[in-house]
PDB file of C-alpha atoms in Angstrom:
ATOM      1  CA  GLY A   1     123.088 102.948  67.787  1.00  0.00           C
ATOM      2  CA  GLU A   2     119.570 104.144  67.279  1.00  0.00           C
ATOM      3  CA  ASN A   3     118.280 107.350  68.930  1.00  0.00           C
ATOM      4  CA  VAL A   4     114.575 108.190  69.286  1.00  0.00           C
ATOM      5  CA  GLU A   5     113.587 111.672  69.875  1.00  0.00           C
ATOM      6  CA  GLN A   6     110.099 112.594  70.882  1.00  0.00           C
ATOM      7  CA  HIS A   7     108.062 115.771  71.222  1.00  0.00           C
ATOM      8  CA  PRO A   8     106.303 117.321  72.922  1.00  0.00           C
ATOM      9  CA  SER A   9     107.064 116.209  76.417  1.00  0.00           C
ATOM     10  CA  THR A  10     103.713 117.224  77.683  1.00  0.00           C
ATOM     11  CA  LEU A  11     100.425 118.177  75.812  1.00  0.00           C
ATOM     12  CA  SER A  12      97.017 119.322  76.972  1.00  0.00           C
ATOM     13  CA  VAL A  13      94.149 118.951  74.661  1.00  0.00           C
ATOM     14  CA  GLN A  14      90.319 119.753  74.976  1.00  0.00           C
ATOM     15  CA  GLU A  15      88.125 116.898  75.167  1.00  0.00           C
ATOM     16  CA  GLY A  16      87.045 116.126  71.746  1.00  0.00           C
ATOM     17  CA  ASP A  17      89.965 117.754  69.856  1.00  0.00           C
ATOM     18  CA  SER A  18      93.031 115.700  68.345  1.00  0.00           C
ATOM     19  CA  ALA A  19      96.515 115.253  69.748  1.00  0.00           C
ATOM     20  CA  VAL A  20      99.336 114.507  67.757  1.00  0.00           C
ATOM     21  CA  ILE A  21     102.857 113.338  68.978  1.00  0.00           C
ATOM     22  CA  LYS A  22     105.916 113.187  66.873  1.00  0.00           C
ATOM     23  CA  CYS A  23     109.005 111.158  66.851  1.00  0.00           C
ATOM     24  CA  THR A  24     112.156 111.206  64.898  1.00  0.00           C
ATOM     25  CA  TYR A  25     114.486 108.431  64.651  1.00  0.00           C
ATOM     26  CA  SER A  26     118.388 108.127  63.441  1.00  0.00           C
ATOM     27  CA  ASP A  27     119.107 104.824  62.146  1.00  0.00           C
ATOM     28  CA  SER A  28     117.734 104.274  58.563  1.00  0.00           C
ATOM     29  CA  ALA A  29     117.875 100.365  59.101  1.00  0.00           C
ATOM     30  CA  SER A  30     114.913 100.578  61.765  1.00  0.00           C
ATOM     31  CA  ASN A  31     111.952  99.077  60.305  1.00  0.00           C
ATOM     32  CA  TYR A  32     109.428  98.573  63.232  1.00  0.00           C
ATOM     33  CA  PHE A  33     107.820 101.516  65.086  1.00  0.00           C
ATOM     34  CA  PRO A  34     105.455 100.790  67.902  1.00  0.00           C
ATOM     35  CA  TRP A  35     103.394 103.032  70.105  1.00  0.00           C
ATOM     36  CA  TYR A  36     102.806 102.459  73.703  1.00  0.00           C
ATOM     37  CA  LYS A  37     100.350 104.047  76.377  1.00  0.00           C
ATOM     38  CA  GLN A  38     101.192 103.912  79.950  1.00  0.00           C
ATOM     39  CA  GLU A  39      99.093 104.566  82.907  1.00  0.00           C
ATOM     40  CA  LEU A  40     100.310 105.355  86.272  1.00  0.00           C
ATOM     41  CA  GLY A  41     101.600 102.236  88.270  1.00  0.00           C
ATOM     42  CA  LYS A  42     101.237 100.068  84.852  1.00  0.00           C
ATOM     43  CA  GLY A  43     103.401  98.571  82.296  1.00  0.00           C
ATOM     44  CA  PRO A  44     103.420 100.159  78.695  1.00  0.00           C
ATOM     45  CA  GLN A  45     100.503  98.842  76.699  1.00  0.00           C
ATOM     46  CA  LEU A  46     100.993  98.515  72.858  1.00  0.00           C
ATOM     47  CA  ILE A  47      98.197 100.533  71.226  1.00  0.00           C
ATOM     48  CA  ILE A  48      99.393 100.509  67.633  1.00  0.00           C
ATOM     49  CA  ASP A  49     102.450  99.734  65.440  1.00  0.00           C
ATOM     50  CA  ILE A  50     103.698 100.083  61.747  1.00  0.00           C
ATOM     51  CA  ARG A  51     106.446  98.701  59.598  1.00  0.00           C
ATOM     52  CA  SER A  52     108.490 100.423  57.390  1.00  0.00           C
ATOM     53  CA  ASN A  53     106.805  98.943  54.100  1.00  0.00           C
ATOM     54  CA  VAL A  54     103.530 100.754  55.227  1.00  0.00           C
ATOM     55  CA  GLY A  55     103.093 104.760  55.263  1.00  0.00           C
ATOM     56  CA  GLU A  56      99.973 104.838  57.377  1.00  0.00           C
ATOM     57  CA  LYS A  57      97.948 102.700  59.588  1.00  0.00           C
ATOM     58  CA  LYS A  58      94.603 103.354  61.406  1.00  0.00           C
ATOM     59  CA  ASP A  59      92.692 101.729  64.438  1.00  0.00           C
ATOM     60  CA  GLN A  60      89.536 103.511  65.247  1.00  0.00           C
ATOM     61  CA  ARG A  61      90.668 106.802  66.728  1.00  0.00           C
ATOM     62  CA  ILE A  62      94.222 106.137  66.674  1.00  0.00           C
ATOM     63  CA  ALA A  63      96.574 106.599  63.494  1.00  0.00           C
ATOM     64  CA  VAL A  64     100.231 106.355  62.878  1.00  0.00           C
ATOM     65  CA  THR A  65     102.049 107.844  59.947  1.00  0.00           C
ATOM     66  CA  LEU A  66     105.638 107.023  58.839  1.00  0.00           C
ATOM     67  CA  ASN A  67     107.833 108.975  56.537  1.00  0.00           C
ATOM     68  CA  LYS A  68     110.899 106.838  55.976  1.00  0.00           C
ATOM     69  CA  THR A  69     112.964 109.731  53.971  1.00  0.00           C
ATOM     70  CA  ALA A  70     112.768 112.278  56.725  1.00  0.00           C
ATOM     71  CA  LYS A  71     112.930 109.485  59.481  1.00  0.00           C
ATOM     72  CA  HIS A  72     110.013 110.402  61.340  1.00  0.00           C
ATOM     73  CA  PHE A  73     106.670 109.181  62.568  1.00  0.00           C
ATOM     74  CA  SER A  74     103.565 110.512  64.293  1.00  0.00           C
ATOM     75  CA  LEU A  75     100.710 109.167  66.629  1.00  0.00           C
ATOM     76  CA  HIS A  76      97.319 110.900  65.805  1.00  0.00           C
ATOM     77  CA  ILE A  77      94.524 110.600  68.311  1.00  0.00           C
ATOM     78  CA  THR A  78      91.157 111.921  67.201  1.00  0.00           C
ATOM     79  CA  GLU A  79      88.020 112.753  69.243  1.00  0.00           C
ATOM     80  CA  THR A  80      90.041 112.576  72.529  1.00  0.00           C
ATOM     81  CA  GLN A  81      88.343 111.410  75.705  1.00  0.00           C
ATOM     82  CA  PRO A  82      89.341 111.668  79.271  1.00  0.00           C
ATOM     83  CA  GLU A  83      90.623 107.966  79.376  1.00  0.00           C
ATOM     84  CA  ASP A  84      93.125 108.980  76.749  1.00  0.00           C
ATOM     85  CA  SER A  85      95.027 110.793  79.368  1.00  0.00           C
ATOM     86  CA  ALA A  86      98.445 108.798  79.919  1.00  0.00           C
ATOM     87  CA  VAL A  87     102.091 108.897  79.081  1.00  0.00           C
ATOM     88  CA  TYR A  88     102.517 107.897  75.359  1.00  0.00           C
ATOM     89  CA  PHE A  89     105.968 106.347  74.261  1.00  0.00           C
ATOM     90  CA  CYS A  90     106.994 105.786  70.658  1.00  0.00           C
ATOM     91  CA  ALA A  91     109.793 103.345  69.993  1.00  0.00           C
ATOM     92  CA  ALA A  92     111.998 101.797  67.029  1.00  0.00           C
ATOM     93  CA  SER A  93     113.742  98.621  66.306  1.00  0.00           C
ATOM     94  CA  TYR A  94     115.383  96.630  63.404  1.00  0.00           C
ATOM     95  CA  SER A  95     115.114  93.046  62.741  1.00  0.00           C
ATOM     96  CA  SER A  96     118.873  92.345  63.241  1.00  0.00           C
ATOM     97  CA  ASN A  97     118.690  93.691  66.902  1.00  0.00           C
ATOM     98  CA  GLU A  98     115.533  92.948  68.594  1.00  0.00           C
ATOM     99  CA  LYS A  99     115.551  95.552  71.385  1.00  0.00           C
ATOM    100  CA  LEU A 100     113.289  98.563  71.241  1.00  0.00           C
ATOM    101  CA  THR A 101     114.668 101.998  71.523  1.00  0.00           C
ATOM    102  CA  PHE A 102     112.251 104.370  73.200  1.00  0.00           C
ATOM    103  CA  GLY A 103     111.481 108.003  72.968  1.00  0.00           C
ATOM    104  CA  THR A 104     111.342 109.988  76.328  1.00  0.00           C
ATOM    105  CA  GLY A 105     107.539 109.945  76.526  1.00  0.00           C
ATOM    106  CA  THR A 106     104.683 112.580  76.177  1.00  0.00           C
ATOM    107  CA  ARG A 107     102.093 113.236  78.997  1.00  0.00           C
ATOM    108  CA  LEU A 108      99.025 113.676  77.332  1.00  0.00           C
ATOM    109  CA  THR A 109      96.372 115.446  79.351  1.00  0.00           C
ATOM    110  CA  ILE A 110      92.625 115.545  78.262  1.00  0.00           C
ATOM    111  CA  ILE A 111      90.503 118.560  79.689  1.00  0.00           C
ATOM    112  CA  PRO A 112      87.045 117.818  80.123  1.00  0.00           C
TER     113      PRO A 112
ATOM    114  CA  GLY B   1      95.112  83.890  78.742  1.00  0.00           C
ATOM    115  CA  ALA B   2      97.309  85.999  81.345  1.00  0.00           C
ATOM    116  CA  GLY B   3      99.586  88.534  80.367  1.00  0.00           C
ATOM    117  CA  VAL B   4     103.163  89.023  81.323  1.00  0.00           C
ATOM    118  CA  SER B   5     103.301  88.384  85.068  1.00  0.00           C
ATOM    119  CA  GLN B   6     106.257  90.023  87.159  1.00  0.00           C
ATOM    120  CA  SER B   7     107.011  89.445  90.782  1.00  0.00           C
ATOM    121  CA  PRO B   8     107.473  90.883  93.375  1.00  0.00           C
ATOM    122  CA  SER B   9     105.372  94.106  92.375  1.00  0.00           C
ATOM    123  CA  ASN B  10     107.436  96.114  94.839  1.00  0.00           C
ATOM    124  CA  LYS B  11     110.751  95.402  96.389  1.00  0.00           C
ATOM    125  CA  VAL B  12     112.668  97.659  98.959  1.00  0.00           C
ATOM    126  CA  THR B  13     115.978  96.585 100.158  1.00  0.00           C
ATOM    127  CA  GLU B  14     119.199  97.753 101.562  1.00  0.00           C
ATOM    128  CA  LYS B  15     122.060  98.915  99.514  1.00  0.00           C
ATOM    129  CA  GLY B  16     124.566  96.223  99.147  1.00  0.00           C
ATOM    130  CA  LYS B  17     121.939  93.436  99.174  1.00  0.00           C
ATOM    131  CA  ASP B  18     121.333  91.071  96.259  1.00  0.00           C
ATOM    132  CA  VAL B  19     117.655  90.921  94.587  1.00  0.00           C
ATOM    133  CA  GLU B  20     116.089  88.640  92.304  1.00  0.00           C
ATOM    134  CA  LEU B  21     113.286  89.736  90.127  1.00  0.00           C
ATOM    135  CA  ARG B  22     110.972  87.428  88.254  1.00  0.00           C
ATOM    136  CA  CYS B  23     109.241  87.387  84.814  1.00  0.00           C
ATOM    137  CA  ASP B  24     106.430  84.889  83.611  1.00  0.00           C
ATOM    138  CA  PRO B  25     106.007  85.534  79.923  1.00  0.00           C
ATOM    139  CA  ILE B  26     102.826  84.891  78.100  1.00  0.00           C
ATOM    140  CA  SER B  27     102.454  81.435  77.191  1.00  0.00           C
ATOM    141  CA  GLY B  28     103.996  80.342  74.032  1.00  0.00           C
ATOM    142  CA  HIS B  29     106.171  83.420  73.573  1.00  0.00           C
ATOM    143  CA  THR B  30     109.725  82.499  72.783  1.00  0.00           C
ATOM    144  CA  ALA B  31     111.201  85.964  72.974  1.00  0.00           C
ATOM    145  CA  LEU B  32     111.590  87.704  76.325  1.00  0.00           C
ATOM    146  CA  TYR B  33     112.927  91.137  77.181  1.00  0.00           C
ATOM    147  CA  TRP B  34     114.138  93.153  80.247  1.00  0.00           C
ATOM    148  CA  TYR B  35     113.929  96.881  80.319  1.00  0.00           C
ATOM    149  CA  ARG B  36     114.665  99.266  83.169  1.00  0.00           C
ATOM    150  CA  GLN B  37     112.393 102.509  83.478  1.00  0.00           C
ATOM    151  CA  SER B  38     113.818 105.503  85.660  1.00  0.00           C
ATOM    152  CA  LEU B  39     113.189 108.975  86.089  1.00  0.00           C
ATOM    153  CA  GLY B  40     116.338 110.305  84.671  1.00  0.00           C
ATOM    154  CA  GLN B  41     116.932 107.673  81.818  1.00  0.00           C
ATOM    155  CA  GLY B  42     113.475 106.770  80.653  1.00  0.00           C
ATOM    156  CA  LEU B  43     113.013 103.105  79.103  1.00  0.00           C
ATOM    157  CA  GLU B  44     116.258 101.335  78.690  1.00  0.00           C
ATOM    158  CA  PHE B  45     116.873  97.951  77.159  1.00  0.00           C
ATOM    159  CA  LEU B  46     118.555  95.646  79.427  1.00  0.00           C
ATOM    160  CA  ILE B  47     118.839  91.991  77.728  1.00  0.00           C
ATOM    161  CA  TYR B  48     117.106  90.096  75.181  1.00  0.00           C
ATOM    162  CA  PHE B  49     116.185  86.171  75.309  1.00  0.00           C
ATOM    163  CA  GLN B  50     115.323  83.850  72.469  1.00  0.00           C
ATOM    164  CA  GLY B  51     114.606  80.615  73.867  1.00  0.00           C
ATOM    165  CA  ASN B  52     116.992  80.074  76.816  1.00  0.00           C
ATOM    166  CA  SER B  53     119.933  82.094  75.126  1.00  0.00           C
ATOM    167  CA  ALA B  54     120.659  85.767  75.258  1.00  0.00           C
ATOM    168  CA  PRO B  55     121.805  86.867  71.924  1.00  0.00           C
ATOM    169  CA  ASP B  56     121.840  90.529  73.039  1.00  0.00           C
ATOM    170  CA  LYS B  57     122.861  91.509  76.538  1.00  0.00           C
ATOM    171  CA  SER B  58     124.281  94.800  75.674  1.00  0.00           C
ATOM    172  CA  GLY B  59     122.269  96.900  77.876  1.00  0.00           C
ATOM    173  CA  LEU B  60     123.194  95.316  81.232  1.00  0.00           C
ATOM    174  CA  PRO B  61     124.816  98.422  82.978  1.00  0.00           C
ATOM    175  CA  SER B  62     127.481  96.530  84.908  1.00  0.00           C
ATOM    176  CA  ASP B  63     128.584  92.809  85.831  1.00  0.00           C
ATOM    177  CA  ARG B  64     126.316  93.263  89.162  1.00  0.00           C
ATOM    178  CA  PHE B  65     123.447  92.637  86.735  1.00  0.00           C
ATOM    179  CA  SER B  66     122.723  89.077  85.315  1.00  0.00           C
ATOM    180  CA  ALA B  67     119.872  87.279  83.931  1.00  0.00           C
ATOM    181  CA  GLU B  68     118.822  83.890  83.098  1.00  0.00           C
ATOM    182  CA  ARG B  69     116.016  81.943  81.408  1.00  0.00           C
ATOM    183  CA  THR B  70     115.068  78.154  81.915  1.00  0.00           C
ATOM    184  CA  GLY B  71     112.768  76.046  80.256  1.00  0.00           C
ATOM    185  CA  GLY B  72     112.265  78.778  77.618  1.00  0.00           C
ATOM    186  CA  SER B  73     109.686  80.370  79.784  1.00  0.00           C
ATOM    187  CA  VAL B  74     110.477  81.972  83.441  1.00  0.00           C
ATOM    188  CA  SER B  75     113.261  84.587  83.571  1.00  0.00           C
ATOM    189  CA  THR B  76     115.035  85.972  86.594  1.00  0.00           C
ATOM    190  CA  LEU B  77     117.012  89.185  86.717  1.00  0.00           C
ATOM    191  CA  THR B  78     119.686  89.353  89.551  1.00  0.00           C
ATOM    192  CA  ILE B  79     121.258  92.528  90.698  1.00  0.00           C
ATOM    193  CA  GLN B  80     124.218  91.830  93.168  1.00  0.00           C
ATOM    194  CA  ARG B  81     125.554  94.302  95.749  1.00  0.00           C
ATOM    195  CA  THR B  82     122.702  96.815  95.058  1.00  0.00           C
ATOM    196  CA  GLN B  83     123.418 100.494  94.609  1.00  0.00           C
ATOM    197  CA  GLN B  84     120.949 103.508  95.144  1.00  0.00           C
ATOM    198  CA  GLU B  85     121.171 104.195  91.301  1.00  0.00           C
ATOM    199  CA  ASP B  86     119.677 100.719  90.754  1.00  0.00           C
ATOM    200  CA  SER B  87     116.278 101.928  92.114  1.00  0.00           C
ATOM    201  CA  ALA B  88     113.947 101.938  89.296  1.00  0.00           C
ATOM    202  CA  VAL B  89     110.942 100.001  87.797  1.00  0.00           C
ATOM    203  CA  TYR B  90     112.149  96.822  86.005  1.00  0.00           C
ATOM    204  CA  LEU B  91     109.851  95.958  83.315  1.00  0.00           C
ATOM    205  CA  CYS B  92     109.792  92.550  81.271  1.00  0.00           C
ATOM    206  CA  ALA B  93     107.987  92.058  77.926  1.00  0.00           C
ATOM    207  CA  SER B  94     107.703  89.042  75.852  1.00  0.00           C
ATOM    208  CA  SER B  95     106.640  88.336  72.000  1.00  0.00           C
ATOM    209  CA  ARG B  96     106.053  85.279  69.908  1.00  0.00           C
ATOM    210  CA  ARG B  97     109.261  85.548  68.559  1.00  0.00           C
ATOM    211  CA  GLY B  98     111.846  88.363  67.891  1.00  0.00           C
ATOM    212  CA  GLY B  99     110.817  91.114  65.853  1.00  0.00           C
ATOM    213  CA  GLN B 100     107.057  90.523  66.797  1.00  0.00           C
ATOM    214  CA  PRO B 101     105.013  93.117  68.814  1.00  0.00           C
ATOM    215  CA  GLN B 102     106.010  93.092  72.576  1.00  0.00           C
ATOM    216  CA  HIS B 103     103.949  92.822  75.590  1.00  0.00           C
ATOM    217  CA  PHE B 104     104.941  94.351  78.852  1.00  0.00           C
ATOM    218  CA  GLY B 105     104.265  93.327  82.443  1.00  0.00           C
ATOM    219  CA  ASP B 106     103.293  95.813  85.027  1.00  0.00           C
ATOM    220  CA  GLY B 107     107.091  95.749  86.336  1.00  0.00           C
ATOM    221  CA  THR B 108     108.844  95.375  89.707  1.00  0.00           C
ATOM    222  CA  ARG B 109     109.416  98.801  91.410  1.00  0.00           C
ATOM    223  CA  LEU B 110     112.846  98.312  93.313  1.00  0.00           C
ATOM    224  CA  SER B 111     113.688 100.873  95.950  1.00  0.00           C
ATOM    225  CA  ILE B 112     117.577 100.635  97.214  1.00  0.00           C
ATOM    226  CA  LEU B 113     117.477 102.480 100.650  1.00  0.00           C
TER     227      LEU B 113
END
């Protein structure tokens, strides 16, 4: 089955700087890659997603890039703000099997 | 326009008891998923419903775990004869149909004493 690895496990960034979180996946059949943000006591919230026919997608300060050949994808957050502090999860799935396989999470701390 | 609703938000029970967890998906979402989030295991898939049928229940950890969905809407996850290792946050997600973005509820935090 699919295996998703995520790095780093923790990340501290000065407010206003950029943060990058990286994930790799094992199954070349995977074609959908969402990113979730989870705050304490809440469920994961979808922040951006990308499909395998696209190399990059942006939504304001958030962007995701996908390299299908290398089987890795990354989340980029620019101009970080204190409210960006949370745990971020990457995930992967493929259309013949709808379940999401998650990475182990990155705890992002924005230092004011 | 409510999101995914789960109840109860917290459940404490004694080892050996049965528990039922409920999920109300977003209106109109035909696909429904259960996941489990625990400290040691991260976020793990349990079961997927499309309508009332479950084409993928490969993540259910043992036969003590079962789930059903009725009327293409509400789902219940039942854990029989609970064990301490069942302690976790149980998350439900729904999507318009399989393969579409999944939206999560805030989960049920289950503690087995």
